[in-house]
Amino acid sequence: MTRPERVLVTGGSGVLGRDLVRRLQDRAEVRVLSRRPPQGPGFVQGDLETGEGLAAAVDGVDVIAHCASAADYRRPQRDVTQTRQLLAAVRGARPHLVYVSIVGVDQIPFGFFQAKLDSERLVEESGLPWTILRATEFHDLMLMFLMRLCMGPVAVVPRNALFQPVAPGDVAERMAELVTGPAAGRVPELGGPKVESMADLMRSYLDTVQRRRSIIEVPLWGRLGTWFGVGGQLITDGDRGTVPFADYLHARITSDGVLRHPYR
Ligand SMILES: NC(=O)c1ccc[n+]([C@@H]2O[C@H](COP(=O)([O-])OP(=O)(O)OC[C@H]3O[C@@H](n4cnc5c(N)ncnc54)[C@H](OP(=O)(O)O)[C@@H]3O)[C@@H](O)[C@H]2O)c1
């Protein structure tokens, strides 16, 4: 396949999408879909849930990198609606659709993961050329969880919970390769370079921000306990990113002077 001329990035204003857009800009004409008024050249206003603005957003693109997500854990089906609306907008055209999903969506009995799996199926059955990359949790998302878990006088983390967080830049780099390459179906999963317990991740966070907190590990029962225990959110034989969590936090605080997570 020749290099794409025009690429639409849904979620191009989000954590992954912003980085992906930066990496694609000198390789193709990049369009960014956002619900907000245009924030720069290439921005197209539209809403994946209502369908508003989507026809113009997809018009004439060779590749769609679908990175948007409502990230609504209470109403996970919103992500399925978004994917469905995107596919409906494409109509008779045949852009290559590159979708980013999450490691473990087929193993973990959690509504949001089920919705991502349903979205994967819509992509596979769309009749379009497609590529799906599953990635583990981004460092920024783990940072958000950790900041919330240590708001009190002690830091409370789940016991036996293992994660393999990955730098969004590593995921963006892989996505950029996939967007500029031919449709590849399912590609190897991408995880971070290290598997770490939530307590280890909390220690890295507290060290970085130079805060002292006792860390209490509490057992998780029920479906969540099973989920963490099985390790379904870790990659088995996929690819590994390059930046460990602690190094990522250190680099961020060094450059920004403060550590904030970008999620609402
Ligand atoms: N975060 C993780 O740890 C992780 C791990 C693995 C895979 N993923 C997947 O990677 C993708 C990107 O995640 P992220 O953390 O970078 O997301 P994010 O920062 O939360 O960004 C979400 C993006 O979705 C867009 N969006 C949401 N609702 C929309 C709507 N109705 N219409 C149009 N755009 C809409 C937002 O754009 P506006 O607000 O500008 O409209 C925003 O750019 C998601 O599919 C996610 O499931 C994430």
Coordinates of C-alpha atoms and ligand atoms in Angstrom, one line a residue:
M1 CA 0.0 0.0 0.0
T2 CA 1.2 3.5 -0.7
R3 CA 1.4 5.9 2.2
P4 CA -2.0 7.5 3.2
E5 CA -2.5 11.0 2.1
R6 CA -5.2 12.0 4.5
V7 CA -5.8 10.5 8.0
L8 CA -8.6 11.2 10.5
V9 CA -7.7 10.7 14.1
T10 CA -10.8 10.4 16.4
G11 CA -9.8 11.3 19.9
G12 CA -7.0 13.3 18.5
S13 CA -7.4 15.8 21.4
G14 CA -6.9 13.0 24.0
V15 CA -3.8 11.6 25.7
L16 CA -2.9 9.1 23.0
G17 CA -4.5 11.0 20.1
R18 CA -2.5 14.2 20.6
D19 CA 0.7 12.3 20.6
L20 CA -0.3 10.3 17.5
V21 CA -1.3 13.5 15.7
R22 CA 2.1 15.0 16.4
R23 CA 3.8 11.9 15.0
L24 CA 1.7 11.8 11.8
Q25 CA 1.8 15.4 10.9
D26 CA 4.9 15.2 8.7
R27 CA 3.7 11.9 7.1
A28 CA 0.2 12.8 6.0
E29 CA -2.5 15.5 6.1
V30 CA -4.1 14.9 9.5
R31 CA -7.6 15.7 10.5
V32 CA -8.6 15.7 14.2
L33 CA -12.2 15.0 15.3
S34 CA -13.3 16.7 18.5
R35 CA -16.6 17.8 20.0
R36 CA -15.0 21.1 20.9
P37 CA -14.7 24.1 18.6
P38 CA -11.6 23.8 16.4
Q39 CA -8.4 24.2 18.4
G40 CA -6.0 24.5 15.4
P41 CA -5.5 23.6 11.7
G42 CA -7.1 20.2 10.8
F43 CA -9.6 20.2 13.6
V44 CA -13.2 19.1 12.6
Q45 CA -16.0 19.6 15.0
G46 CA -18.2 16.5 15.4
D47 CA -19.8 14.1 17.9
L48 CA -19.4 10.4 17.6
E49 CA -22.5 9.8 19.7
T50 CA -25.0 12.0 17.9
G51 CA -23.3 11.5 14.5
E52 CA -23.1 15.3 14.0
G53 CA -20.2 16.4 11.8
L54 CA -19.0 12.9 11.0
A55 CA -19.8 12.9 7.3
A56 CA -17.4 15.9 6.8
A57 CA -14.8 14.4 9.1
V58 CA -14.5 11.1 7.2
D59 CA -14.9 12.5 3.7
G60 CA -11.9 11.6 1.6
V61 CA -9.7 10.0 4.3
D62 CA -7.6 7.0 3.5
V63 CA -7.1 5.9 7.1
I64 CA -9.1 6.5 10.3
A65 CA -7.2 6.0 13.6
H66 CA -10.1 5.5 16.0
C67 CA -8.8 6.7 19.4
A68 CA -11.9 8.3 20.8
S69 CA -13.6 6.9 23.9
A70 CA -16.2 8.2 26.3
A71 CA -14.3 6.4 29.1
D72 CA -17.6 6.2 30.9
Y73 CA -17.4 3.2 33.2
R74 CA -21.0 3.6 34.3
R75 CA -22.3 3.7 30.7
P76 CA -19.8 1.6 28.8
Q77 CA -22.0 1.1 25.8
R78 CA -21.3 4.7 24.8
D79 CA -18.1 3.5 23.2
V80 CA -20.0 0.9 21.1
T81 CA -22.3 3.7 20.0
Q82 CA -19.4 5.8 19.0
T83 CA -17.8 3.0 16.9
R84 CA -21.2 2.2 15.3
Q85 CA -21.7 5.9 14.3
L86 CA -18.3 6.2 12.9
L87 CA -18.8 3.1 10.7
A88 CA -22.2 4.4 9.6
A89 CA -20.6 7.7 8.5
V90 CA -18.1 6.0 6.3
R91 CA -20.9 4.6 4.1
G92 CA -19.5 3.4 0.7
A93 CA -15.9 4.5 1.2
R94 CA -13.2 2.0 2.2
P95 CA -10.7 3.7 4.6
H96 CA -8.3 1.6 6.6
L97 CA -9.7 1.6 10.2
V98 CA -7.1 1.3 12.9
Y99 CA -8.6 0.7 16.3
V100 CA -6.9 0.9 19.7
S101 CA -8.3 -1.4 22.4
I102 CA -7.2 -2.7 25.8
V103 CA -5.3 -5.9 26.8
G104 CA -7.6 -8.3 28.6
V105 CA -10.9 -7.2 27.1
D106 CA -11.7 -10.8 26.2
Q107 CA -10.8 -12.1 29.7
I108 CA -12.0 -9.6 32.3
P109 CA -15.7 -9.5 33.3
F110 CA -15.9 -5.7 33.5
G111 CA -18.6 -3.7 31.6
F112 CA -16.2 -1.2 30.0
F113 CA -14.0 -4.0 28.7
Q114 CA -17.0 -5.8 27.3
A115 CA -17.9 -2.6 25.4
K116 CA -14.3 -2.4 24.0
L117 CA -14.6 -6.0 22.9
D118 CA -18.0 -5.3 21.2
S119 CA -16.3 -2.3 19.4
E120 CA -13.5 -4.6 18.2
R121 CA -16.2 -6.9 16.8
L122 CA -17.9 -4.1 15.0
V123 CA -14.5 -3.1 13.4
E124 CA -13.8 -6.7 12.4
E125 CA -17.2 -7.2 10.8
S126 CA -17.3 -3.7 9.2
G127 CA -16.1 -5.0 5.8
L128 CA -13.4 -2.3 5.9
P129 CA -9.7 -3.1 5.9
W130 CA -8.8 -3.0 9.6
T131 CA -6.1 -3.2 12.2
I132 CA -6.6 -3.6 16.0
L133 CA -3.9 -2.9 18.6
R134 CA -4.6 -3.8 22.2
A135 CA -2.5 -1.9 24.7
T136 CA -2.2 -2.1 28.5
E137 CA -3.1 0.8 30.8
F138 CA -1.3 4.1 30.0
H139 CA 1.1 5.5 32.6
D140 CA -1.2 8.6 32.9
L141 CA -4.2 6.5 33.8
M142 CA -2.3 4.7 36.5
L143 CA -1.2 8.1 37.8
M144 CA -4.8 9.1 38.1
F145 CA -5.7 5.9 40.0
L146 CA -2.7 6.4 42.3
M147 CA -3.5 10.0 43.0
R148 CA -7.0 9.1 44.0
L149 CA -5.9 6.2 46.2
C150 CA -3.6 8.4 48.3
M151 CA -5.9 11.4 49.0
G152 CA -6.3 10.3 52.6
P153 CA -3.8 9.9 55.4
V154 CA -2.7 6.5 54.1
A155 CA -2.4 5.1 50.6
V156 CA -4.7 2.2 50.1
V157 CA -4.0 -0.2 47.2
P158 CA -5.4 -3.5 46.1
R159 CA -3.3 -6.5 47.1
N160 CA -2.1 -8.9 44.4
A161 CA -3.0 -6.4 41.7
L162 CA -0.4 -6.6 38.9
F163 CA -0.2 -4.0 36.1
Q164 CA 2.1 -3.5 33.1
P165 CA 1.5 0.2 32.3
V166 CA 2.9 1.6 29.1
A167 CA 3.9 5.1 28.0
P168 CA 1.4 6.7 25.7
G169 CA 4.3 7.7 23.5
D170 CA 5.2 4.1 23.0
V171 CA 1.6 3.4 22.0
A172 CA 1.4 6.4 19.7
E173 CA 4.6 5.4 17.9
R174 CA 3.1 1.9 17.3
M175 CA -0.2 3.4 16.1
A176 CA 1.7 5.7 13.7
E177 CA 3.4 2.7 12.2
L178 CA 0.1 0.9 11.8
V179 CA -1.7 4.0 10.4
T180 CA 1.0 4.4 7.7
G181 CA 1.2 0.7 6.9
P182 CA -1.3 -1.8 5.3
A183 CA -4.3 -3.2 7.1
A184 CA -2.9 -6.0 9.4
G185 CA -5.9 -7.4 11.3
R186 CA -4.9 -8.2 14.9
V187 CA -1.4 -7.2 15.7
P188 CA 0.7 -8.2 18.7
E189 CA -0.4 -6.6 22.0
L190 CA 1.7 -3.8 23.4
G191 CA 2.5 -3.5 27.1
G192 CA 5.0 -1.7 29.3
P193 CA 8.5 -2.9 30.0
K194 CA 7.7 -4.0 33.6
V195 CA 5.0 -5.9 35.5
E196 CA 4.6 -4.1 38.8
S197 CA 2.2 -4.4 41.8
M198 CA 0.0 -1.5 42.6
A199 CA 2.0 -1.1 45.8
D200 CA 5.2 -0.7 43.7
L201 CA 3.6 1.8 41.4
M202 CA 2.4 3.7 44.5
R203 CA 5.9 3.8 45.9
S204 CA 7.2 5.2 42.6
Y205 CA 4.6 7.9 42.7
L206 CA 5.2 8.9 46.3
D207 CA 9.0 8.9 45.7
T208 CA 8.5 11.2 42.7
V209 CA 6.4 13.7 44.5
Q210 CA 8.5 13.3 47.7
R211 CA 5.5 12.5 49.8
R212 CA 5.4 10.1 52.8
R213 CA 2.4 7.8 53.2
S214 CA 2.0 4.4 54.6
I215 CA 0.8 2.0 52.0
I216 CA -1.9 -0.4 53.0
E217 CA -2.7 -3.3 50.8
V218 CA -6.3 -4.6 50.9
P219 CA -7.6 -7.8 49.4
L220 CA -10.1 -7.6 46.6
W221 CA -12.9 -10.0 46.5
G222 CA -15.4 -11.0 43.9
R223 CA -15.0 -10.4 40.2
L224 CA -12.4 -7.7 40.6
G225 CA -10.3 -10.0 42.8
T226 CA -10.5 -12.7 40.1
W227 CA -9.6 -10.2 37.4
F228 CA -6.5 -9.0 39.1
G229 CA -5.5 -12.5 40.3
V230 CA -5.7 -14.0 36.8
G231 CA -3.4 -11.3 35.3
G232 CA -5.7 -10.9 32.3
Q233 CA -4.6 -7.3 32.0
L234 CA -0.9 -8.3 31.3
I235 CA 0.6 -9.2 28.0
T236 CA 1.8 -12.7 27.5
D237 CA 3.9 -12.7 24.3
G238 CA 3.2 -9.3 22.9
D239 CA 5.6 -6.3 22.4
R240 CA 7.0 -4.2 25.2
G241 CA 7.3 -0.4 25.4
T242 CA 10.5 1.3 26.4
V243 CA 9.6 3.6 29.3
P244 CA 9.1 2.2 32.8
F245 CA 6.5 4.0 35.0
A246 CA 9.0 5.5 37.4
D247 CA 11.1 7.0 34.6
Y248 CA 8.0 8.4 33.0
L249 CA 6.9 10.2 36.2
H250 CA 10.4 11.5 36.8
A251 CA 10.6 12.9 33.2
R252 CA 7.2 14.6 33.6
I253 CA 8.0 16.2 36.9
T254 CA 11.4 17.4 35.6
S255 CA 9.9 19.0 32.5
D256 CA 6.6 20.3 34.1
G257 CA 7.7 21.0 37.6
V258 CA 4.5 19.3 38.8
L259 CA 2.8 16.0 38.4
R260 CA -0.8 16.1 37.2
H261 CA -2.9 13.5 35.4
P262 CA -4.7 14.6 32.2
Y263 CA -8.0 12.8 32.9
R264 CA -11.3 14.2 34.3
Ligands
LIG1 N1 -6.0 5.2 28.9 C1 -5.6 4.0 28.9 O1 -4.9 3.5 29.9 C2 -5.8 3.1 27.7 C3 -5.2 1.8 27.6 C4 -5.4 1.0 26.5 C5 -6.3 1.5 25.5 N2 -6.8 2.7 25.6 C6 -7.7 3.2 24.5 O2 -7.0 4.2 23.8 C7 -7.9 5.2 23.4 C8 -7.5 6.6 23.8 O3 -7.4 6.6 25.2 P1 -7.0 8.0 26.0 O4 -6.7 7.6 27.4 O5 -6.0 8.7 25.1 O6 -8.4 8.8 25.9 P2 -8.7 10.3 26.5 O7 -7.5 11.0 26.8 O8 -9.8 10.1 27.5 O9 -9.4 11.0 25.2 C9 -10.7 10.6 24.8 C10 -10.9 11.3 23.4 O10 -12.2 10.9 22.9 C11 -12.8 12.0 22.4 N3 -14.3 11.8 22.5 C12 -15.0 11.3 23.6 N4 -16.3 11.3 23.3 C13 -16.4 11.8 22.0 C14 -17.5 12.0 21.2 N5 -18.8 11.8 21.6 N6 -17.3 12.5 19.9 C15 -16.0 12.7 19.5 N7 -14.9 12.5 20.3 C16 -15.1 12.1 21.5 C17 -12.4 13.2 23.2 O11 -12.4 14.3 22.4 P3 -13.1 15.7 22.8 O12 -13.3 15.7 24.3 O13 -12.1 16.8 22.3 O14 -14.4 15.7 22.0 C18 -10.9 12.8 23.5 O15 -10.0 13.3 22.5 C19 -9.3 4.8 23.9 O16 -10.0 4.1 22.9 C20 -9.0 3.9 25.1 O17 -10.0 3.0 25.4 C21 -6.6 3.5 26.7

